[in-house]
Structure formats: structure tokens, C-alpha cells
CSV table of C-alpha atoms in Angstrom, one decimal:
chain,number,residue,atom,x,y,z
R,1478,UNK,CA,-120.6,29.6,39.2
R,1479,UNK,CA,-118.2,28.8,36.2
R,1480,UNK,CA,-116.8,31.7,36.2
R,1481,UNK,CA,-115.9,31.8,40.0
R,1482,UNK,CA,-114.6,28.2,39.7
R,1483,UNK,CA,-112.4,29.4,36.7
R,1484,UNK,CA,-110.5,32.4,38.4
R,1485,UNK,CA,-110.0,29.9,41.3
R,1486,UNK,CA,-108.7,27.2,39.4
R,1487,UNK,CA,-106.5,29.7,38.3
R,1488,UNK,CA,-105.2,30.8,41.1
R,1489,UNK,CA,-104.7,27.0,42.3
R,1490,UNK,CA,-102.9,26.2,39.2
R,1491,UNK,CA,-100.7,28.7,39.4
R,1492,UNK,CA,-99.5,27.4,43.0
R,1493,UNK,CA,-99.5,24.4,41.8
R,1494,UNK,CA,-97.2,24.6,39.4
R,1495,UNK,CA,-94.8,26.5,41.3
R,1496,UNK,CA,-94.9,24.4,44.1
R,1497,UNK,CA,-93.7,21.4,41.7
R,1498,UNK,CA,-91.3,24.2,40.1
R,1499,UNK,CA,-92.8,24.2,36.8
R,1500,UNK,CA,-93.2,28.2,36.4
R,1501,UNK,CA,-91.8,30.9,38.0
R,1502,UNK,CA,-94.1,33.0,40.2
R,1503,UNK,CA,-96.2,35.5,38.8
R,1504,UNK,CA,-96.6,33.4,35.8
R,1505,UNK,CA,-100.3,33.2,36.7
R,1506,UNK,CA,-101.8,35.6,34.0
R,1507,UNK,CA,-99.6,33.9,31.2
R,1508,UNK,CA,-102.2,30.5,31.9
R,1509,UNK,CA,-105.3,32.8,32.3
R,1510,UNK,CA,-104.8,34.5,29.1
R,1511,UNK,CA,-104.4,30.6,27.7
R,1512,UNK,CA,-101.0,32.1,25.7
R,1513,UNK,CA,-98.8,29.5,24.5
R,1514,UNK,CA,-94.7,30.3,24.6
R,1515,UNK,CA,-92.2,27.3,22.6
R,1516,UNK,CA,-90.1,25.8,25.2
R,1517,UNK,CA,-87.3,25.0,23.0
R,1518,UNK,CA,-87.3,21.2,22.7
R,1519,UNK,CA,-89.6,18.8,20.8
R,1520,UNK,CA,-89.1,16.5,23.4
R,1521,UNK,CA,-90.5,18.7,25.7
R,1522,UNK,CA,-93.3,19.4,23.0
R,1523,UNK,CA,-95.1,18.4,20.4
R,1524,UNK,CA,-93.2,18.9,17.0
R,1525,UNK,CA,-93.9,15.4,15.6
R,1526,UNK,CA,-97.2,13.1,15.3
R,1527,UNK,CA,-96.3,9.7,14.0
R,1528,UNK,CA,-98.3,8.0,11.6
R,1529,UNK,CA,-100.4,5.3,13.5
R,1530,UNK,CA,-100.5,7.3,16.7
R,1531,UNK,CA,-103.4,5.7,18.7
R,1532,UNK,CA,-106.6,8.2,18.9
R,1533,UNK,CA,-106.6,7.7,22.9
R,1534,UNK,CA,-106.3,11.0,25.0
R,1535,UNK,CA,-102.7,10.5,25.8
R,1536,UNK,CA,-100.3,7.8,27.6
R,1537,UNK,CA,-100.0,6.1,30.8
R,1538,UNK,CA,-98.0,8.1,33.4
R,1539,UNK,CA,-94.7,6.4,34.9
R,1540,UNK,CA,-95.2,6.0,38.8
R,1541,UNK,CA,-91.4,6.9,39.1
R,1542,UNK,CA,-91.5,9.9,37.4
R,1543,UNK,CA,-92.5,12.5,40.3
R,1544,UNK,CA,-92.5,15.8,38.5
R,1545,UNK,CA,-94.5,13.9,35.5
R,1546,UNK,CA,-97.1,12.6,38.1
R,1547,UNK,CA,-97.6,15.8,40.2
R,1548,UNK,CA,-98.0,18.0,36.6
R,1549,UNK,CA,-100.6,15.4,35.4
R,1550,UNK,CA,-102.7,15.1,39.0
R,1551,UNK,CA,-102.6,18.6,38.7
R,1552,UNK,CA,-104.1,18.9,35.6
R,1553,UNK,CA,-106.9,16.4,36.1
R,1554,UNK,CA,-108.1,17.7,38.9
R,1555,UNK,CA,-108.9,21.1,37.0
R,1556,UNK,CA,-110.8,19.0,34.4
R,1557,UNK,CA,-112.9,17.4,36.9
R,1558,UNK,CA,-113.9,20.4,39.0
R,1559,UNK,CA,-114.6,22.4,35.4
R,1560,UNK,CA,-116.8,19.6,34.1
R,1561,UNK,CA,-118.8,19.0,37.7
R,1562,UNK,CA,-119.4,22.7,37.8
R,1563,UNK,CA,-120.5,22.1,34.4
R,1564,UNK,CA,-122.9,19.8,35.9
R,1565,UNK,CA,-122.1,17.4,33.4
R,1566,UNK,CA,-121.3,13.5,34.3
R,1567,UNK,CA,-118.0,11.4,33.2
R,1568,UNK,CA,-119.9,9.5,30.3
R,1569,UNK,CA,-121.8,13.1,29.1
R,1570,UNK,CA,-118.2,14.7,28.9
R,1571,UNK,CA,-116.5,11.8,27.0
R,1572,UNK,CA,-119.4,12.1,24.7
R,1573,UNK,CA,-118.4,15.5,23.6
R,1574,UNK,CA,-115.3,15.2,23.5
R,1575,UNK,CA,-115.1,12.0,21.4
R,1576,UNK,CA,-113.8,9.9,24.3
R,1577,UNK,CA,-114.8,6.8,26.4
R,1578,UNK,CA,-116.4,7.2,30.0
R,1579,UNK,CA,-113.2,5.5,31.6
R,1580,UNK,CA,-110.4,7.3,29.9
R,1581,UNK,CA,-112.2,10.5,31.2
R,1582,UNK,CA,-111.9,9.2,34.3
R,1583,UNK,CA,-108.0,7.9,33.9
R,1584,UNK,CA,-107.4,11.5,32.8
R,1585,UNK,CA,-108.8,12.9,35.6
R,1586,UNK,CA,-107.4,10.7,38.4
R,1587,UNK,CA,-104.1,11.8,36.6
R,1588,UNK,CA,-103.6,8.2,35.4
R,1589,UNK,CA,-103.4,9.4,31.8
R,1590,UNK,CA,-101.2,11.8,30.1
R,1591,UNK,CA,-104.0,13.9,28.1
R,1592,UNK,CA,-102.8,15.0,24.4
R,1593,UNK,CA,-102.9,18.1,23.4
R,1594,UNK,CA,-106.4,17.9,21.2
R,1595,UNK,CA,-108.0,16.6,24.4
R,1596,UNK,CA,-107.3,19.8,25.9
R,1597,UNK,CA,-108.5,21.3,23.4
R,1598,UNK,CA,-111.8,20.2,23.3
R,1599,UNK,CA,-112.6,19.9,26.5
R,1600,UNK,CA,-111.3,23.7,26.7
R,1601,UNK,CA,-114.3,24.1,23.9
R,1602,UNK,CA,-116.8,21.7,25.5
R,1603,UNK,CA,-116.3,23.4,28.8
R,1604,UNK,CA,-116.1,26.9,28.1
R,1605,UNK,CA,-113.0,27.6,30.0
R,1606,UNK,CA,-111.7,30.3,27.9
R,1607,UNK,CA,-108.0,29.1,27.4
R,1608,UNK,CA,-107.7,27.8,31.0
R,1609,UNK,CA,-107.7,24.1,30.3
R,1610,UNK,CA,-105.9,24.6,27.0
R,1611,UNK,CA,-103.0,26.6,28.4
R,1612,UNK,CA,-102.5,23.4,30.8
R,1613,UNK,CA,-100.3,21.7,27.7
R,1614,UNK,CA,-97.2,24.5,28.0
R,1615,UNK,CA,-96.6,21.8,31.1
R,1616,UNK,CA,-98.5,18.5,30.1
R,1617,UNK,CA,-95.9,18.8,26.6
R,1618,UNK,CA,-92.8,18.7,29.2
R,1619,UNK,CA,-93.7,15.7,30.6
R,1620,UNK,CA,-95.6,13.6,28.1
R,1621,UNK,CA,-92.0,11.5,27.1
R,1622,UNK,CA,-90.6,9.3,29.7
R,1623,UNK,CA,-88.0,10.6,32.0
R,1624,UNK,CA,-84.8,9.4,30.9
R,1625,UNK,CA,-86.0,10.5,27.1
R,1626,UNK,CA,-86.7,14.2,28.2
R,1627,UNK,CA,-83.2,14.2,30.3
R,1628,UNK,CA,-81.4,13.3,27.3
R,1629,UNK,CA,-83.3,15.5,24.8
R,1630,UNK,CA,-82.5,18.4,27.0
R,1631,UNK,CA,-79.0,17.6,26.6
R,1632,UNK,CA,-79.0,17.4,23.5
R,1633,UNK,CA,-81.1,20.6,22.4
R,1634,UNK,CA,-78.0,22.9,24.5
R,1635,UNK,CA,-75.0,21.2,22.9
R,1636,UNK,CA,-73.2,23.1,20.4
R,1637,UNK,CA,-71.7,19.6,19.3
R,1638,UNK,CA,-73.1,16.3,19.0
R,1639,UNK,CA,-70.5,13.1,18.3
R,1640,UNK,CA,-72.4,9.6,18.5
R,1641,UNK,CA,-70.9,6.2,17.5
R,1642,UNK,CA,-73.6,3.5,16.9
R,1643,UNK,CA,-72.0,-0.1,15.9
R,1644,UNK,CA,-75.5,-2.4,16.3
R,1645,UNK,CA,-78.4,-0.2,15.5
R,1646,UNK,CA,-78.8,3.4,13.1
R,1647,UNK,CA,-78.2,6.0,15.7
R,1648,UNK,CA,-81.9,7.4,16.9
R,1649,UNK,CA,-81.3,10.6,15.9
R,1650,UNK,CA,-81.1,9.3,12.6
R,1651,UNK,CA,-84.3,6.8,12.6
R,1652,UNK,CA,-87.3,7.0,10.7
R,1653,UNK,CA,-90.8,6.2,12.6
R,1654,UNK,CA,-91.1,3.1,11.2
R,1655,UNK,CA,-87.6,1.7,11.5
R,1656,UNK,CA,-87.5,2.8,15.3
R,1657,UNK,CA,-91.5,1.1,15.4
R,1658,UNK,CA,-90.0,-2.1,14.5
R,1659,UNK,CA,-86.6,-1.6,16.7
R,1660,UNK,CA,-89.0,-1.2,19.7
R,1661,UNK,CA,-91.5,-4.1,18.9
R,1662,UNK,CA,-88.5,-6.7,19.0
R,1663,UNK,CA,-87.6,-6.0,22.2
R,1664,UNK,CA,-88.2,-8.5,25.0
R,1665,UNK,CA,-90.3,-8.6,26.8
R,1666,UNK,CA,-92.5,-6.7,25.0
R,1667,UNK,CA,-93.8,-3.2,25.3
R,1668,UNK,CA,-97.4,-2.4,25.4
R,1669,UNK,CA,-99.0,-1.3,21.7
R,1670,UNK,CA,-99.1,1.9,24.3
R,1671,UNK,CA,-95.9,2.1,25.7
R,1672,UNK,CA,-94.3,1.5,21.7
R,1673,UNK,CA,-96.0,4.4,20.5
R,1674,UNK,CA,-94.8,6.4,23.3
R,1675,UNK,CA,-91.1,5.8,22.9
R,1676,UNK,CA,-91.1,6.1,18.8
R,1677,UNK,CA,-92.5,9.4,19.4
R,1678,UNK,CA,-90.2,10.1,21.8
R,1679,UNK,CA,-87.6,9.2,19.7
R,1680,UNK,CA,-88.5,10.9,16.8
R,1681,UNK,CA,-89.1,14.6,18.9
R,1682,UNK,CA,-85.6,14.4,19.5
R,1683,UNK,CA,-84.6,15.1,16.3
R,1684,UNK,CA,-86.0,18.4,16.4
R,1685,UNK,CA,-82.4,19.3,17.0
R,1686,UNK,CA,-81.7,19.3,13.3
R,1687,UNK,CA,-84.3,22.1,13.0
R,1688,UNK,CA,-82.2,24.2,15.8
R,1689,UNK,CA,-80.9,27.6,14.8
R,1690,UNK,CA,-78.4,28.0,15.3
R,1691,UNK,CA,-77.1,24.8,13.8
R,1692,UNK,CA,-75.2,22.4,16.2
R,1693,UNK,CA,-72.8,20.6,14.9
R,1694,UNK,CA,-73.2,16.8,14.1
R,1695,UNK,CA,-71.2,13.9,13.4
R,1696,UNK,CA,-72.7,10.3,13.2
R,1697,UNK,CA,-70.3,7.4,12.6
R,1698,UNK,CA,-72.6,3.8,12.0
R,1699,UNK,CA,-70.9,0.2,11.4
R,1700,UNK,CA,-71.7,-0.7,8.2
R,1701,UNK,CA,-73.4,-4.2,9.5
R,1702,UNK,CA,-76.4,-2.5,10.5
R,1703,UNK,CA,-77.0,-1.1,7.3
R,1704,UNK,CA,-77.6,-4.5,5.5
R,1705,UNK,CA,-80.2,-5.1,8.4
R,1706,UNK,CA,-83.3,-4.7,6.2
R,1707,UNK,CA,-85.4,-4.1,9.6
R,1708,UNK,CA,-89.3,-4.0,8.7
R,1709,UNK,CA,-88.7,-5.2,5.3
R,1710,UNK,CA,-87.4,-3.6,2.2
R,1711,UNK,CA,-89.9,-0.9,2.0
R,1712,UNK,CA,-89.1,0.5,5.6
R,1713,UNK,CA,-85.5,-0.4,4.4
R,1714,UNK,CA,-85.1,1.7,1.4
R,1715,UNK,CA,-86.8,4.9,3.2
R,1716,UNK,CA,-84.6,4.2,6.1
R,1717,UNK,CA,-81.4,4.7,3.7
R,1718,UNK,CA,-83.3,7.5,2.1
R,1719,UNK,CA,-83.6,9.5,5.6
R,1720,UNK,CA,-79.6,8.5,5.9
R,1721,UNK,CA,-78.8,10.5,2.7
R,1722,UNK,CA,-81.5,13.4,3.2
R,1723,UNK,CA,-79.7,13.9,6.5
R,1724,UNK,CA,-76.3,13.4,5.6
R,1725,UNK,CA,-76.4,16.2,2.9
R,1726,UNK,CA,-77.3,18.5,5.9
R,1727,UNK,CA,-74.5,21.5,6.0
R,1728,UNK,CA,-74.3,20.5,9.4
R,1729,UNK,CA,-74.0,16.9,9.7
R,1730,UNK,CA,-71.2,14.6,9.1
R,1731,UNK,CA,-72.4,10.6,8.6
R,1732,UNK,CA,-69.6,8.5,8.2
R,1733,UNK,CA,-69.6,4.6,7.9
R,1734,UNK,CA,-67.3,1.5,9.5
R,1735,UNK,CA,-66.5,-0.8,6.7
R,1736,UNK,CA,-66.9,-3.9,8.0
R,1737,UNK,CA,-63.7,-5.4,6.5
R,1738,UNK,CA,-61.4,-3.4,8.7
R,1739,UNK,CA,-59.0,-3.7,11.4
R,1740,UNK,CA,-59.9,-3.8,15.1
R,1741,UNK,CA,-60.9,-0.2,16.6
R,1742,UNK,CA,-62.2,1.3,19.9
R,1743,UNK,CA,-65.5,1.2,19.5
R,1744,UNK,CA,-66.2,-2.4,18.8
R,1745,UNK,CA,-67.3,-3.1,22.5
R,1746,UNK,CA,-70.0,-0.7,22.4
R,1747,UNK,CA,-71.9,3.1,21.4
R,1748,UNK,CA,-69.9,6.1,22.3
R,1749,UNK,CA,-71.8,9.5,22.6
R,1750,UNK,CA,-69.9,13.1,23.1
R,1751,UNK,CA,-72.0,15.8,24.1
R,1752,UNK,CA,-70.3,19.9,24.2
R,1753,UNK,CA,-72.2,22.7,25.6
R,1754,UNK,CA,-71.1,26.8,25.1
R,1755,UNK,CA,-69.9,27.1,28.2
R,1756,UNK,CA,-67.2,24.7,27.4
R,1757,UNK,CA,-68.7,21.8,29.3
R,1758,UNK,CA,-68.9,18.3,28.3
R,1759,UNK,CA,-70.8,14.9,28.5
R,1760,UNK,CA,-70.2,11.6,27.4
R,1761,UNK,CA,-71.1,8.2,27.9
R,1762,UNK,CA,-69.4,4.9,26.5
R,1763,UNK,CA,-71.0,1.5,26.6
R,1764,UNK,CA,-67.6,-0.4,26.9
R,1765,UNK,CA,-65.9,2.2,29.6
R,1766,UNK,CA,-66.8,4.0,33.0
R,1767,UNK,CA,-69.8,1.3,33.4
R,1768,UNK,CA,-71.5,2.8,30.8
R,1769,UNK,CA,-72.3,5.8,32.6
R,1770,UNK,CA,-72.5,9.5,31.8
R,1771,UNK,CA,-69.2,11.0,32.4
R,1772,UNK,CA,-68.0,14.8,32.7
R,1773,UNK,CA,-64.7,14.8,34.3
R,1774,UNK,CA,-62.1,16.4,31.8
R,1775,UNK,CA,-60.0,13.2,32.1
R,1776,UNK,CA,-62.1,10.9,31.2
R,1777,UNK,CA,-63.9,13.0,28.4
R,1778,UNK,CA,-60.5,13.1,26.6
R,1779,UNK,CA,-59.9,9.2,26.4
R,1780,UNK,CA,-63.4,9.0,24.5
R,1781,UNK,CA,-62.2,11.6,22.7
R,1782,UNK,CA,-59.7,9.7,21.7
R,1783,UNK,CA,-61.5,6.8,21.2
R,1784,UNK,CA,-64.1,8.8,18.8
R,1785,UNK,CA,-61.6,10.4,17.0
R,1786,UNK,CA,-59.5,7.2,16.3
R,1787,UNK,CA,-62.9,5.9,14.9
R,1788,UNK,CA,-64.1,8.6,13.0
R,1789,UNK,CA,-60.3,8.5,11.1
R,1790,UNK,CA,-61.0,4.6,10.4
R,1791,UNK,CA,-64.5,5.3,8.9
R,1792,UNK,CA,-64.9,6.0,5.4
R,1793,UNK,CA,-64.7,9.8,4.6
R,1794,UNK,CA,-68.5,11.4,4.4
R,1795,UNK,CA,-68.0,11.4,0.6
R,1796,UNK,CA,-67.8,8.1,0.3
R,1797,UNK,CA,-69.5,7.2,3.0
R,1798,UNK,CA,-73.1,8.7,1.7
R,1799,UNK,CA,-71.9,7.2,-1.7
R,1800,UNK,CA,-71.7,3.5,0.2
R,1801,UNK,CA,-75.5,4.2,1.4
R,1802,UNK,CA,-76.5,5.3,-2.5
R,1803,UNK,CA,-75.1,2.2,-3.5
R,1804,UNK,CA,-76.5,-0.2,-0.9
R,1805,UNK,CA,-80.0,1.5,-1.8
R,1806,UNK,CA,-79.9,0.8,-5.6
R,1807,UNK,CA,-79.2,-3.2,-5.1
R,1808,UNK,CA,-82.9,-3.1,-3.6
């Protein structure tokens, strides 16, 4: 009876998926054989585990989100016809698998965004042979919120990455527990949940420091934020730390705004520059176009100009990092 069930599931995965456009047809065998192929992008995977990550099967799945919500049914429905064939009840599964009766059921009413060790077990406890396991090449793609994976894919194509921060440290350049505490002071609050879904969010886009080949990156921060001793002096000093380690990088510029300066154009907001190999180009400004992503040529070249003007008012990278290395030994 298993066995019959699996080769159908199979086959109705397969449909699935390509009926939500998740794999190309004929992509069937690659989930039957349980295989596992990178996609590319952390955000879209599972390259970091922060420390303090809850030990439930996964996160709540946003309503809005319709490809996220169709890959996750999906899934949960395989896990409840396996473990019924199984003959084996909500609370008898969740026992083997190390998991409460009703986040079995959350998973499988595709409430829950299953990680990937859930799978994993209930691959073993199940006997599926790979089936259930090979469910997280598309479970990993949509496991960050939507905007997060939109802007992660962006930024694993471009060739060149220019960002401007002037209130916060850039994300890209964020430690866990520096971004933890950035997202705990907003208002109103996040869920415990919902915080440990964005820091790891956060820190799977910076996968693209790992990319070969290297993009090329240039960070420019206000110096303000650098005296911010967010989450204490601790979460401070290895905050600076993570600045340096990454600013050494033969691909990244980091560059600082003195604060005693004159007036430049990026004091009413972040600017971000985005270039792709095919020549394309994205940006978005908070301070012009409404804040919204732009690619017309026209407009791309007065951010340019913006960015450029306050990349030339910044301290040079030399003594930019040697600003940081100072700021650290006062603590």
C-alpha cells in the first residue's frame, strides 16, 4: 500500500509543482530519486542557522504570499496521506518525530513552513525513500517572506552592489544578534516567531559574499550609527568586528560619513544601486521616486550621482576601516 501511495504521490507532486511553476516538466524523477541540486541563493536556501533558532518544525506561512502557500499545501498534504497509509495517528507521528500533535497538524494543513530536519525525519519515520525529503528543493524557496526572497534574488544576479545606509548598519553587513535586536525594537512588535524568521532571512542574504564569482561591493554607513551600541557592548564590539572582517574582503569597499561634514545627498534617506551582466540596473532611494524601485536609465543616473557624490564625501576605505578599529578599542 505504501509503495502504491508513494509512486502516486509522486506523480501528483510532480503536477503539482508545475502547475504552481516550481519545476519544469519532466522534473518528476529528480524528486523520486530524493536528489538535492543548490539553487543559487541562501535566501532561497538554507546556508545559515542562527543561534537561538526555535526547535519548532518551521514558520507560519504569509496568507499573501500565493506561490509560498500553494508550495506548502502541497507539501502537507503528501505528509498526511504518507503517514495515514502509515496507519499512524497525528500524536503517534509527532512522537517520532520529536514534535507536538498540533504542529503536525499545522504542517499538514500547510499552516506551517516545515524545516528542513522535519523532512527529514519524517522521510525516516515514514519510510518514503527520499520522497518527503526531496520536498525542501521547494519548501527552501519559499521559507523567507516574499519581499526578502524578491530582493535576495536581486541581489545574488548583480555584478555590482552600491548601498548607502545613514540610520542603521546596512543588512548585508549585520551580525544575528545586532539585526535580533534591530527587529525586537520595532513597533508594534513582531512575534518571538516572526523575529526569528526575518533575522534569518536577513542573514541568508549575505550568502552573496560567498558568490563566485565575486560581485563587487561598496557599503557607505553614517558614522552616527556606529556609536549606537545596539544590544549592549558585547553585541557592539562583535558588530564592529563583522565590519572589519568584511571590509578587508578583496571585494568590498566600506566607507564611513563623518558626522562633522557638510550637507550631502543622502541625508534624507538609504540609497541602493543594483547592476546585473546584461547591463541592467535597479535602484531604489528613500528620499526620491517615492521610495520605489526604479530602472529607467534616467533616473538610475541621478542616484548615481547622488551615490557617487557620497561615496567622494566619505572617508576613503583606509581610513574608514581604521575609524571602526579605533571606535572598537575605546570599548
Amino acid at each position: 500500500m505504501i509503495e502504491r501511495l508513494r509512486a502516486v504521490t509522486v506523480g501528483w507532486l510532480s503536477g503539482a509543482v508545475q502547475a504552481v511553476g516550481i519545476v519544469a516538466p519532466g522534473s518528476a524523477t529528480r524528486y523520486a530519486r530524493g536528489t538535492t541540486e543548490g539553487c543559487g541563493m541562501s535566501v532561497d536556501g538554507e546556508t545559515v542557522r542562527p543561534d537561538g533558532e526555535a526547535d519548532e518544525p518551521g514558520w507560519e506561512v504569509d496568507p499573501d504570499d500565493e506561490w509560498g502557500v500553494a508550495v506548502i499545501t502541497m507539501v502537507g498534504r503528501q505528509l498526511k496521506l504518507l503517514r495515514e497509509a502509515a496507519g499512524l495517528r497525528a500524536a503517534e507521528f509527532g512522537a517520532l518525530v520529536g514534535y507536538g500533535e498540533d504542529l503536525v497538524y499545522k504542517v499538514e494543513a500547510g499552516k506551517r513552513i516545515p524545516r528542513r530536519e522535519y523532512l527529514v525525519d519524517a522521510d525516516r519515520v515514514l519510510n518514503a525513500n527520499g520522497v518527503i525529503e526531496a520536498t525542501w528543493e521547494d519548501v527552501k524557496k519559499v521559507r523567507y517572506p516574499k519581499k526578502i526572497r524578491e530582493l535576495g534574488k536581486l541581489e545574488a544576479k548583480a555584478i555590482e552592489i552600491g548601498v548607502f545606509e545613514c540610520n542603521i548598519i546596512a543588512g548585508l553587513l549585520q551580525t544575528s544578534e545586532h539585526a535580533r535586536e534591530l527587529i525586537q525594537a520595532r513597533q508594534p512588535p513582531y512575534s518571538p516567531d516572526d523575529v526569528e524568521r526575518m533575522v534569518a532571512a536577513r542573514l541568508a542574504r549575505q550568502s552573496v559574499f560567498e558568490r563566485d564569482p565575486s560581485p563587487s561591493l561598496h557599503f557607505v554607513l553614517e558614522e552616527a550609527p556606529l556609536h549606537r551600541q545596539v544590544g549592549g557592548t558585547m553585541v557592539w564590539r562583535k558588530q564592529l568586528e563583522r565590519l572589519l572582517e568584511l571590509g578587508r574582503l578583496h571585494n568590498v569597499t566600506l566607507q564611513v560619513m563623518p558626522t562633522n561634514t557638510d550637507a550631502h545627498p543622502g541625508l534624507d534617506g538609504r540609497i541602493e544601486l543594483m547592476k546585473f551582466p546584461d547591463g541592467t540596473a535597479v535602484g531604489r532611494s528613500d528620499g526620491a521616486f517615492g521610495g520605489r524601485p526604479i530602472t529607467d536609465p534616467k533616473q538610475l543616473r541621478i542616484l548615481e550621482l547622488r551615490y557617487g557624490t557620497i561615496r567622494a564625501q566619505a572617508l576613503t576605505p583606509r581610513a574608514s576601516l581604521a575609524f571602526i578599529e579605533q571606535l572598537l578599542g575605546e570599548t
